[in-house]
């Protein structure tokens, strides 16, 4: 197989998971802008996700968020997905949108609130059993706003206890993906603020616990690809929540703010053996001002472009230049891959997969946008967050 | 008058404006936690503000936010305030919570949206006429989320045009206070992102236009007291929106995150002649997890403590050490004032003003918290933001 | 002229000024690594710069730094430059490497130190007269390390007085370019820390005073292209000190850390009329670990690539999408230009200019590196900074 | 023992280690300002450190830096220390100031450079044997400046191999303290950039390996006390390199930039059992513009003040408020301790220790400054870094 054929083969098998909540309305604390045609229930979210997969060919799974996607019959929901060529992906827990969680969930000072939170997490594993999902994705909004508000260390003890109970409940093929985040909604301490904390907990829990890297959850200046390389080296990288940011957790389309960074991240994934299927590539974005479905299509394409460039790096030449201490030469090898326009290659990939080479134009022509605006009238639009 | 007497006299005349919205519910994009007893209309917000003023003696005015505090009869609202020993303060405009403002307000590409926004600002001046408010405070959520989304420079032209029309409408004793903010809710560009942009616009507008410094609206590492000193030197500091932050615009209680920074800011205010009445000391906070009224009382006290320390700096000794290039000596003079416990002095000030020396304890004893929980049942709680 | 021809014409006339000090050794406070073949005097720096211009065709001027480039006969130095196809560019002052400047230069509390600093600046204008340089570039390391160390406002007064005296001395065709920097070497206050401060001073000084944007001198999260657009709108952008950074003022090769940002900056330059010759494109970099001359060649090429992409933006399509509020469409237009590989276009440009299409390879083949290593033996290597 | 007596007892036993290099000249890459009377050899540094200990009573050990403090006879140096009431503290390695280390030391691509670096580390352990030092403090300047320059993961492998060899060499009572740093002098990747990386290596090495927290080595917004609490919970906190910063690794006097942060850090130390002797409290500062010895005295006092406040927190009241979810109450308990002026308490502590209650004034009166200026003439002043 030629180099180019190998790159194309890898691109055809890459899978990007889209999040159900990105199809619904979202916003900031200042305003959630409603868009026409937004889904009103989990089924309609899957319908939109199916459109994205139909156009891109590489978005076969959809992450659910509980309780936003709570249904009576998860098996039926899974069938609804299958009928559209999809599978249900990671189950995302939510322990932040109940009044009881004002001071935390699994780290709350009150044991009864912690119990409630853990029970929710266990319920999420039940749902995984019903949907066939492999990954439980845990993000905790837990933290404090003021120095002294609670005991930093006691909260870690409570967290460890909760995680251990949930880990115990996991089936043989199920994983726990633990996400970290620098801040927001808590503004003084966050109980899982960085990869080190998530890593330390996962290490104690065991091999089924892995760290999730949300690309928007770091302090300014953090070298994310370094974290990716380190977690892969330690066998602890579970996956990504992709999005992009200029300031904080802006949740913009992945690749929109710093495409070179996304390329560097994907290069470390490729170099560290992360393309083998073990690492989940998930989107976690909020399309506050732009149209949601095409924004997700575009995001999937941005991941593909970064991956294509990462796969195209001349690794032999890179290794040689690195070995020789040729700083400019080594940098040039990497930059050559980044500077190359991979859009023609990806058009070929899509054509070989029987897809339209231009998914954005295909969506515009499809009539789907007009159809959902016309049909999804009445009912309550799905919305993310508050 | 002794030094100590002069400090006390200054502290007795300092006025801190509390914002009507801080008495209502607030939160993050993830969740707004409801609290019991929260006001259900502007009158109840004033009732709470009156309690804060009764306890602290230095919070005689309340900022309104339009349309959150829209009433049919502003003169009646002003009388409601006066009956409780208060006056209505700055009028804060809101051009971010209408679906029309998805892509901006005064900077929107569509002239009809800009017209609507400007009309709202002009209406705010009408309200100032009715309430006797002196200051129009303008904060614009305008900006873009993606590179290319709109033309940076054309948006500045639109902004300048809108500001000019509103400036023209101001009465002789009215001022326009223009606020800047690094980011949020816009995540790529913000149309007034820094003091330089606000300053440049105010300079062109004329003497009635001044810059407002919100202490939470800066990039990491920004030296806020430098900006304060510079704006006072240029005669362009209109006032403060006080709050504190560890990360972004966290809107925590002022002085909670970095009390030394607050002291340094207040020192520049004192040194730059900002205690003479021209500079408005306003709070702009969100009490997401803590009780709102005592949080505001505490915030007022925090401003007082920082002010008391700033007033206590031995400026002759400081000047001498600075002149001599005595780095450690000059720093020591400043640190001596900061290290001093000014709470006894402030207790004296309160007693001399006929107040309880411990406003927090007095509030706890007052029964107000229990009273509003019991009485404010039914109706819709006031809430900040989305 | 076709669109492509116009882009090529613009690229052929763009001029990038290289700094004499980038040809010498540089490092961090931890270590300055010496490289073989480094220039030992200003003439040898010009020889290297001539090589860069010979290879790229767009680096015709060299910035000098006084006193690092002090010579007895500046007219002779200018002739040395001319003989090699170069001109002398901006004169950069240095008021930070003398023991007298421990507490500042033009802002120092002691008037005699200020006098010395101003005299140095005036001497730089004398040198401009001798070299024919048009721009005096001022960067002040002035600031304080500790709160209280000196009076923030008094230092602004001293700064204003110094600048006014130097401004007065400028000839009709000479400009003063004032640079700002967030921090380093001062760690508490810096006397010109942001564009707003530089702008305010330039405004008072008059039309010959302009602001310089060093791309590495901002707080994390600062939107540099916004500043560029704003300064162009105000007629106050004097030029750039190009370099790139991941953290602070890292002084890496321009375009190495965030090529998308560089493209956005160049787009605002193009859109704001900054390609007409009024804006100086200067490099200000430190090649601590990489070979200096090829690093500078590469940097010039990086500026060219960003410029080529910026010139290639379909501005009609962009304007239409922006006008229609088509967020994704407008973003796509910009991204299309960025995603395009402009290296073939630049190879054409170089061939049409009679240059080797691959300047890096041409340098490697030229033997210059070997020649200077062999010839520049003995004497003292030029070094930047401490 | 009363509460107050217990606080005083703890303060009397706290030990702060001062670094030999802080007594020498230091600066930034722009300029190292020389001061009069600066030590010219390790013995004179110890003489100055003895003065600091004589004045403060709590600075009994001095950290050495190899090769800056290389001597022929370490036993003699240890006796010189003992004669002045001091002991030699941590041995700090230096693998960054040799031309061979341009591309790294223990992570260098070339095995011979790695060998040289490891040999230096082993030599440092030999020196520990001679001096009786218990701690080997490792900080690596290793990293890369450009994407692609070297392989992130391979460098981790090399690092792990080097650390393992050195760890093996440690004696039973010797520890390895591994320091992390976000950036500088490397500007793209740093091989030990955060506590997570240091922790992961220490975990693999074994119980004698611990993490050092340098308070200036974090990304903006990092919650340092959270890291301290976490490392103490994991039994992996080895000690501190204290200093303070407004921007990057400014190396200002500890407590000078954010005294509230220092208090919060010390509170977590106290709460987490870190006062028992296992955690090393070291200074690592650069006194670029201020007088060195009094700056170190002041720094020791700042650590004492923060410790005194941390020890004074009413932990029963805090625990009760935290348990009750009383956000404002819990915050108040902490703030009460911070707001209290502990300088009178510390004066008592010093008097009870037979010291002058005001070490700064005592130093000024001591004549030491004049003595060293007069005596230390000729020879080469000690200097930090480049």
PDB file of N, CA and C in Angstrom, chain C residues 256-321:
ATOM      1  N   UNK C 256       5.677  30.475  13.872  1.00  0.00           N
ATOM      2  CA  UNK C 256       6.012  29.133  14.338  1.00  0.00           C
ATOM      3  C   UNK C 256       5.024  28.611  15.371  1.00  0.00           C
ATOM      4  N   UNK C 257       4.441  29.500  16.146  1.00  0.00           N
ATOM      5  CA  UNK C 257       3.580  29.044  17.244  1.00  0.00           C
ATOM      6  C   UNK C 257       2.113  29.012  16.843  1.00  0.00           C
ATOM      7  N   UNK C 258       1.675  29.974  16.070  1.00  0.00           N
ATOM      8  CA  UNK C 258       0.257  30.037  15.708  1.00  0.00           C
ATOM      9  C   UNK C 258       0.129  30.688  14.334  1.00  0.00           C
ATOM     10  N   UNK C 259       0.351  29.910  13.286  1.00  0.00           N
ATOM     11  CA  UNK C 259       0.304  30.495  11.936  1.00  0.00           C
ATOM     12  C   UNK C 259      -1.072  31.061  11.577  1.00  0.00           C
ATOM     13  N   UNK C 260      -2.115  30.539  12.188  1.00  0.00           N
ATOM     14  CA  UNK C 260      -3.457  31.061  11.900  1.00  0.00           C
ATOM     15  C   UNK C 260      -3.609  32.474  12.465  1.00  0.00           C
ATOM     16  N   UNK C 261      -3.019  32.720  13.618  1.00  0.00           N
ATOM     17  CA  UNK C 261      -3.055  34.067  14.184  1.00  0.00           C
ATOM     18  C   UNK C 261      -2.308  35.048  13.279  1.00  0.00           C
ATOM     19  N   UNK C 262      -1.158  34.639  12.800  1.00  0.00           N
ATOM     20  CA  UNK C 262      -0.379  35.519  11.926  1.00  0.00           C
ATOM     21  C   UNK C 262      -1.180  35.855  10.665  1.00  0.00           C
ATOM     22  N   UNK C 263      -1.856  34.863  10.144  1.00  0.00           N
ATOM     23  CA  UNK C 263      -2.720  35.097   8.977  1.00  0.00           C
ATOM     24  C   UNK C 263      -3.828  36.093   9.313  1.00  0.00           C
ATOM     25  N   UNK C 264      -4.453  35.939  10.461  1.00  0.00           N
ATOM     26  CA  UNK C 264      -5.532  36.862  10.837  1.00  0.00           C
ATOM     27  C   UNK C 264      -5.000  38.281  10.997  1.00  0.00           C
ATOM     28  N   UNK C 265      -3.804  38.393  11.565  1.00  0.00           N
ATOM     29  CA  UNK C 265      -3.190  39.716  11.709  1.00  0.00           C
ATOM     30  C   UNK C 265      -2.940  40.320  10.330  1.00  0.00           C
ATOM     31  N   UNK C 266      -2.348  39.531   9.447  1.00  0.00           N
ATOM     32  CA  UNK C 266      -2.057  40.056   8.108  1.00  0.00           C
ATOM     33  C   UNK C 266      -3.346  40.369   7.353  1.00  0.00           C
ATOM     34  N   UNK C 267      -4.396  39.606   7.635  1.00  0.00           N
ATOM     35  CA  UNK C 267      -5.658  39.947   6.967  1.00  0.00           C
ATOM     36  C   UNK C 267      -6.146  41.329   7.401  1.00  0.00           C
ATOM     37  N   UNK C 268      -6.035  41.639   8.679  1.00  0.00           N
ATOM     38  CA  UNK C 268      -6.466  42.969   9.141  1.00  0.00           C
ATOM     39  C   UNK C 268      -5.570  44.063   8.560  1.00  0.00           C
ATOM     40  N   UNK C 269      -4.293  43.746   8.381  1.00  0.00           N
ATOM     41  CA  UNK C 269      -3.400  44.722   7.735  1.00  0.00           C
ATOM     42  C   UNK C 269      -3.882  45.005   6.320  1.00  0.00           C
ATOM     43  N   UNK C 270      -4.132  43.937   5.572  1.00  0.00           N
ATOM     44  CA  UNK C 270      -4.597  44.091   4.191  1.00  0.00           C
ATOM     45  C   UNK C 270      -5.926  44.843   4.168  1.00  0.00           C
ATOM     46  N   UNK C 271      -6.849  44.407   4.975  1.00  0.00           N
ATOM     47  CA  UNK C 271      -8.199  44.985   4.987  1.00  0.00           C
ATOM     48  C   UNK C 271      -8.170  46.450   5.439  1.00  0.00           C
ATOM     49  N   UNK C 272      -7.224  46.792   6.319  1.00  0.00           N
ATOM     50  CA  UNK C 272      -7.179  48.148   6.869  1.00  0.00           C
ATOM     51  C   UNK C 272      -6.272  49.086   6.099  1.00  0.00           C
ATOM     52  N   UNK C 273      -5.792  48.643   4.931  1.00  0.00           N
ATOM     53  CA  UNK C 273      -4.971  49.534   4.115  1.00  0.00           C
ATOM     54  C   UNK C 273      -3.522  49.609   4.549  1.00  0.00           C
ATOM     55  N   UNK C 274      -3.075  48.618   5.281  1.00  0.00           N
ATOM     56  CA  UNK C 274      -1.726  48.673   5.837  1.00  0.00           C
ATOM     57  C   UNK C 274      -0.626  48.186   4.908  1.00  0.00           C
ATOM     58  N   UNK C 275      -0.981  47.787   3.679  1.00  0.00           N
ATOM     59  CA  UNK C 275       0.053  47.316   2.749  1.00  0.00           C
ATOM     60  C   UNK C 275       0.637  48.454   1.916  1.00  0.00           C
ATOM     61  N   UNK C 276       0.210  49.667   2.194  1.00  0.00           N
ATOM     62  CA  UNK C 276       0.583  50.780   1.328  1.00  0.00           C
ATOM     63  C   UNK C 276       1.968  51.339   1.618  1.00  0.00           C
ATOM     64  N   UNK C 277       2.669  50.821   2.635  1.00  0.00           N
ATOM     65  CA  UNK C 277       4.027  51.291   2.861  1.00  0.00           C
ATOM     66  C   UNK C 277       4.204  52.029   4.170  1.00  0.00           C
ATOM     67  N   UNK C 278       3.119  52.401   4.780  1.00  0.00           N
ATOM     68  CA  UNK C 278       3.155  53.174   6.011  1.00  0.00           C
ATOM     69  C   UNK C 278       3.479  52.317   7.225  1.00  0.00           C
ATOM     70  N   UNK C 279       3.187  51.040   7.118  1.00  0.00           N
ATOM     71  CA  UNK C 279       3.362  50.124   8.239  1.00  0.00           C
ATOM     72  C   UNK C 279       4.664  49.352   8.042  1.00  0.00           C
ATOM     73  N   UNK C 280       5.525  49.411   9.054  1.00  0.00           N
ATOM     74  CA  UNK C 280       6.824  48.731   8.958  1.00  0.00           C
ATOM     75  C   UNK C 280       6.689  47.283   9.429  1.00  0.00           C
ATOM     76  N   UNK C 281       7.117  46.352   8.592  1.00  0.00           N
ATOM     77  CA  UNK C 281       7.106  44.933   8.973  1.00  0.00           C
ATOM     78  C   UNK C 281       8.507  44.533   9.421  1.00  0.00           C
ATOM     79  N   UNK C 282       8.699  44.499  10.696  1.00  0.00           N
ATOM     80  CA  UNK C 282      10.029  44.207  11.227  1.00  0.00           C
ATOM     81  C   UNK C 282      10.003  42.880  11.977  1.00  0.00           C
ATOM     82  N   UNK C 283      11.126  42.178  11.951  1.00  0.00           N
ATOM     83  CA  UNK C 283      11.288  40.999  12.793  1.00  0.00           C
ATOM     84  C   UNK C 283      11.977  41.428  14.088  1.00  0.00           C
ATOM     85  N   UNK C 284      11.608  40.785  15.186  1.00  0.00           N
ATOM     86  CA  UNK C 284      12.348  40.964  16.442  1.00  0.00           C
ATOM     87  C   UNK C 284      12.339  39.617  17.148  1.00  0.00           C
ATOM     88  N   UNK C 285      13.379  38.833  16.912  1.00  0.00           N
ATOM     89  CA  UNK C 285      13.383  37.443  17.336  1.00  0.00           C
ATOM     90  C   UNK C 285      14.715  37.073  17.983  1.00  0.00           C
ATOM     91  N   UNK C 286      14.711  35.962  18.688  1.00  0.00           N
ATOM     92  CA  UNK C 286      15.929  35.417  19.275  1.00  0.00           C
ATOM     93  C   UNK C 286      16.048  33.964  18.847  1.00  0.00           C
ATOM     94  N   UNK C 287      17.103  33.659  18.139  1.00  0.00           N
ATOM     95  CA  UNK C 287      17.284  32.284  17.671  1.00  0.00           C
ATOM     96  C   UNK C 287      18.244  31.578  18.614  1.00  0.00           C
ATOM     97  N   UNK C 288      17.696  31.166  19.753  1.00  0.00           N
ATOM     98  CA  UNK C 288      18.524  30.629  20.836  1.00  0.00           C
ATOM     99  C   UNK C 288      19.081  29.246  20.535  1.00  0.00           C
ATOM    100  N   UNK C 289      18.277  28.397  19.942  1.00  0.00           N
ATOM    101  CA  UNK C 289      18.731  27.016  19.747  1.00  0.00           C
ATOM    102  C   UNK C 289      18.871  26.640  18.278  1.00  0.00           C
ATOM    103  N   UNK C 290      18.357  27.460  17.383  1.00  0.00           N
ATOM    104  CA  UNK C 290      18.422  27.121  15.962  1.00  0.00           C
ATOM    105  C   UNK C 290      19.443  28.017  15.259  1.00  0.00           C
ATOM    106  N   UNK C 291      19.861  27.603  14.093  1.00  0.00           N
ATOM    107  CA  UNK C 291      20.824  28.383  13.313  1.00  0.00           C
ATOM    108  C   UNK C 291      20.194  29.713  12.916  1.00  0.00           C
ATOM    109  N   UNK C 292      20.942  30.767  13.069  1.00  0.00           N
ATOM    110  CA  UNK C 292      20.349  32.093  12.988  1.00  0.00           C
ATOM    111  C   UNK C 292      19.944  32.508  11.566  1.00  0.00           C
ATOM    112  N   UNK C 293      20.845  32.417  10.616  1.00  0.00           N
ATOM    113  CA  UNK C 293      20.518  32.931   9.282  1.00  0.00           C
ATOM    114  C   UNK C 293      19.361  32.156   8.637  1.00  0.00           C
ATOM    115  N   UNK C 294      19.420  30.821   8.614  1.00  0.00           N
ATOM    116  CA  UNK C 294      18.253  30.138   8.036  1.00  0.00           C
ATOM    117  C   UNK C 294      16.965  30.380   8.835  1.00  0.00           C
ATOM    118  N   UNK C 295      17.093  30.606  10.142  1.00  0.00           N
ATOM    119  CA  UNK C 295      15.895  30.909  10.924  1.00  0.00           C
ATOM    120  C   UNK C 295      15.276  32.227  10.471  1.00  0.00           C
ATOM    121  N   UNK C 296      16.142  33.183  10.107  1.00  0.00           N
ATOM    122  CA  UNK C 296      15.621  34.472   9.657  1.00  0.00           C
ATOM    123  C   UNK C 296      15.023  34.332   8.257  1.00  0.00           C
ATOM    124  N   UNK C 297      15.697  33.555   7.410  1.00  0.00           N
ATOM    125  CA  UNK C 297      15.124  33.300   6.078  1.00  0.00           C
ATOM    126  C   UNK C 297      13.731  32.667   6.230  1.00  0.00           C
ATOM    127  N   UNK C 298      13.660  31.682   7.079  1.00  0.00           N
ATOM    128  CA  UNK C 298      12.380  31.002   7.300  1.00  0.00           C
ATOM    129  C   UNK C 298      11.319  31.978   7.830  1.00  0.00           C
ATOM    130  N   UNK C 299      11.728  32.870   8.706  1.00  0.00           N
ATOM    131  CA  UNK C 299      10.780  33.831   9.277  1.00  0.00           C
ATOM    132  C   UNK C 299      10.232  34.764   8.206  1.00  0.00           C
ATOM    133  N   UNK C 300      11.138  35.216   7.335  1.00  0.00           N
ATOM    134  CA  UNK C 300      10.686  36.080   6.232  1.00  0.00           C
ATOM    135  C   UNK C 300       9.680  35.311   5.371  1.00  0.00           C
ATOM    136  N   UNK C 301       9.981  34.051   5.103  1.00  0.00           N
ATOM    137  CA  UNK C 301       9.064  33.236   4.301  1.00  0.00           C
ATOM    138  C   UNK C 301       7.720  33.050   5.018  1.00  0.00           C
ATOM    139  N   UNK C 302       7.760  32.895   6.333  1.00  0.00           N
ATOM    140  CA  UNK C 302       6.499  32.739   7.075  1.00  0.00           C
ATOM    141  C   UNK C 302       5.625  33.991   6.962  1.00  0.00           C
ATOM    142  N   UNK C 303       6.280  35.157   7.026  1.00  0.00           N
ATOM    143  CA  UNK C 303       5.511  36.397   6.843  1.00  0.00           C
ATOM    144  C   UNK C 303       4.921  36.424   5.437  1.00  0.00           C
ATOM    145  N   UNK C 304       5.712  35.999   4.473  1.00  0.00           N
ATOM    146  CA  UNK C 304       5.207  35.999   3.089  1.00  0.00           C
ATOM    147  C   UNK C 304       4.012  35.061   2.921  1.00  0.00           C
ATOM    148  N   UNK C 305       4.097  33.878   3.530  1.00  0.00           N
ATOM    149  CA  UNK C 305       2.987  32.939   3.385  1.00  0.00           C
ATOM    150  C   UNK C 305       1.705  33.485   4.005  1.00  0.00           C
ATOM    151  N   UNK C 306       1.854  34.066   5.193  1.00  0.00           N
ATOM    152  CA  UNK C 306       0.665  34.635   5.838  1.00  0.00           C
ATOM    153  C   UNK C 306       0.095  35.778   5.004  1.00  0.00           C
ATOM    154  N   UNK C 307       0.995  36.577   4.434  1.00  0.00           N
ATOM    155  CA  UNK C 307       0.546  37.696   3.610  1.00  0.00           C
ATOM    156  C   UNK C 307      -0.136  37.194   2.346  1.00  0.00           C
ATOM    157  N   UNK C 308       0.452  36.191   1.735  1.00  0.00           N
ATOM    158  CA  UNK C 308      -0.146  35.639   0.513  1.00  0.00           C
ATOM    159  C   UNK C 308      -1.557  35.125   0.789  1.00  0.00           C
ATOM    160  N   UNK C 309      -1.734  34.440   1.891  1.00  0.00           N
ATOM    161  CA  UNK C 309      -3.059  33.948   2.240  1.00  0.00           C
ATOM    162  C   UNK C 309      -4.018  35.106   2.523  1.00  0.00           C
ATOM    163  N   UNK C 310      -3.520  36.108   3.230  1.00  0.00           N
ATOM    164  CA  UNK C 310      -4.373  37.255   3.556  1.00  0.00           C
ATOM    165  C   UNK C 310      -4.802  37.995   2.293  1.00  0.00           C
ATOM    166  N   UNK C 311      -3.873  38.102   1.354  1.00  0.00           N
ATOM    167  CA  UNK C 311      -4.199  38.779   0.093  1.00  0.00           C
ATOM    168  C   UNK C 311      -5.172  37.961  -0.746  1.00  0.00           C
ATOM    169  N   UNK C 312      -5.213  36.653  -0.511  1.00  0.00           N
ATOM    170  CA  UNK C 312      -6.035  35.755  -1.332  1.00  0.00           C
ATOM    171  C   UNK C 312      -7.469  35.619  -0.832  1.00  0.00           C
ATOM    172  N   UNK C 313      -7.788  36.198   0.281  1.00  0.00           N
ATOM    173  CA  UNK C 313      -9.158  36.099   0.791  1.00  0.00           C
ATOM    174  C   UNK C 313     -10.126  36.693  -0.230  1.00  0.00           C
ATOM    175  N   UNK C 314     -11.185  35.980  -0.499  1.00  0.00           N
ATOM    176  CA  UNK C 314     -12.214  36.465  -1.431  1.00  0.00           C
ATOM    177  C   UNK C 314     -13.059  37.489  -0.685  1.00  0.00           C
ATOM    178  N   UNK C 315     -12.640  38.744  -0.764  1.00  0.00           N
ATOM    179  CA  UNK C 315     -13.261  39.759   0.087  1.00  0.00           C
ATOM    180  C   UNK C 315     -14.696  40.072  -0.317  1.00  0.00           C
ATOM    181  N   UNK C 316     -15.023  39.919  -1.598  1.00  0.00           N
ATOM    182  CA  UNK C 316     -16.425  40.129  -1.990  1.00  0.00           C
ATOM    183  C   UNK C 316     -17.322  39.069  -1.362  1.00  0.00           C
ATOM    184  N   UNK C 317     -16.881  37.822  -1.453  1.00  0.00           N
ATOM    185  CA  UNK C 317     -17.672  36.743  -0.855  1.00  0.00           C
ATOM    186  C   UNK C 317     -17.764  36.916   0.653  1.00  0.00           C
ATOM    187  N   UNK C 318     -16.663  37.364   1.236  1.00  0.00           N
ATOM    188  CA  UNK C 318     -16.655  37.561   2.687  1.00  0.00           C
ATOM    189  C   UNK C 318     -17.654  38.636   3.084  1.00  0.00           C
ATOM    190  N   UNK C 319     -17.608  39.734   2.367  1.00  0.00           N
ATOM    191  CA  UNK C 319     -18.498  40.850   2.666  1.00  0.00           C
ATOM    192  C   UNK C 319     -19.968  40.416   2.538  1.00  0.00           C
ATOM    193  N   UNK C 320     -20.246  39.648   1.524  1.00  0.00           N
ATOM    194  CA  UNK C 320     -21.632  39.202   1.302  1.00  0.00           C
ATOM    195  C   UNK C 320     -22.092  38.300   2.441  1.00  0.00           C
ATOM    196  N   UNK C 321     -21.245  37.373   2.836  1.00  0.00           N
ATOM    197  CA  UNK C 321     -21.628  36.465   3.927  1.00  0.00           C
ATOM    198  C   UNK C 321     -21.786  37.221   5.240  1.00  0.00           C
TER     199      UNK C 321
END
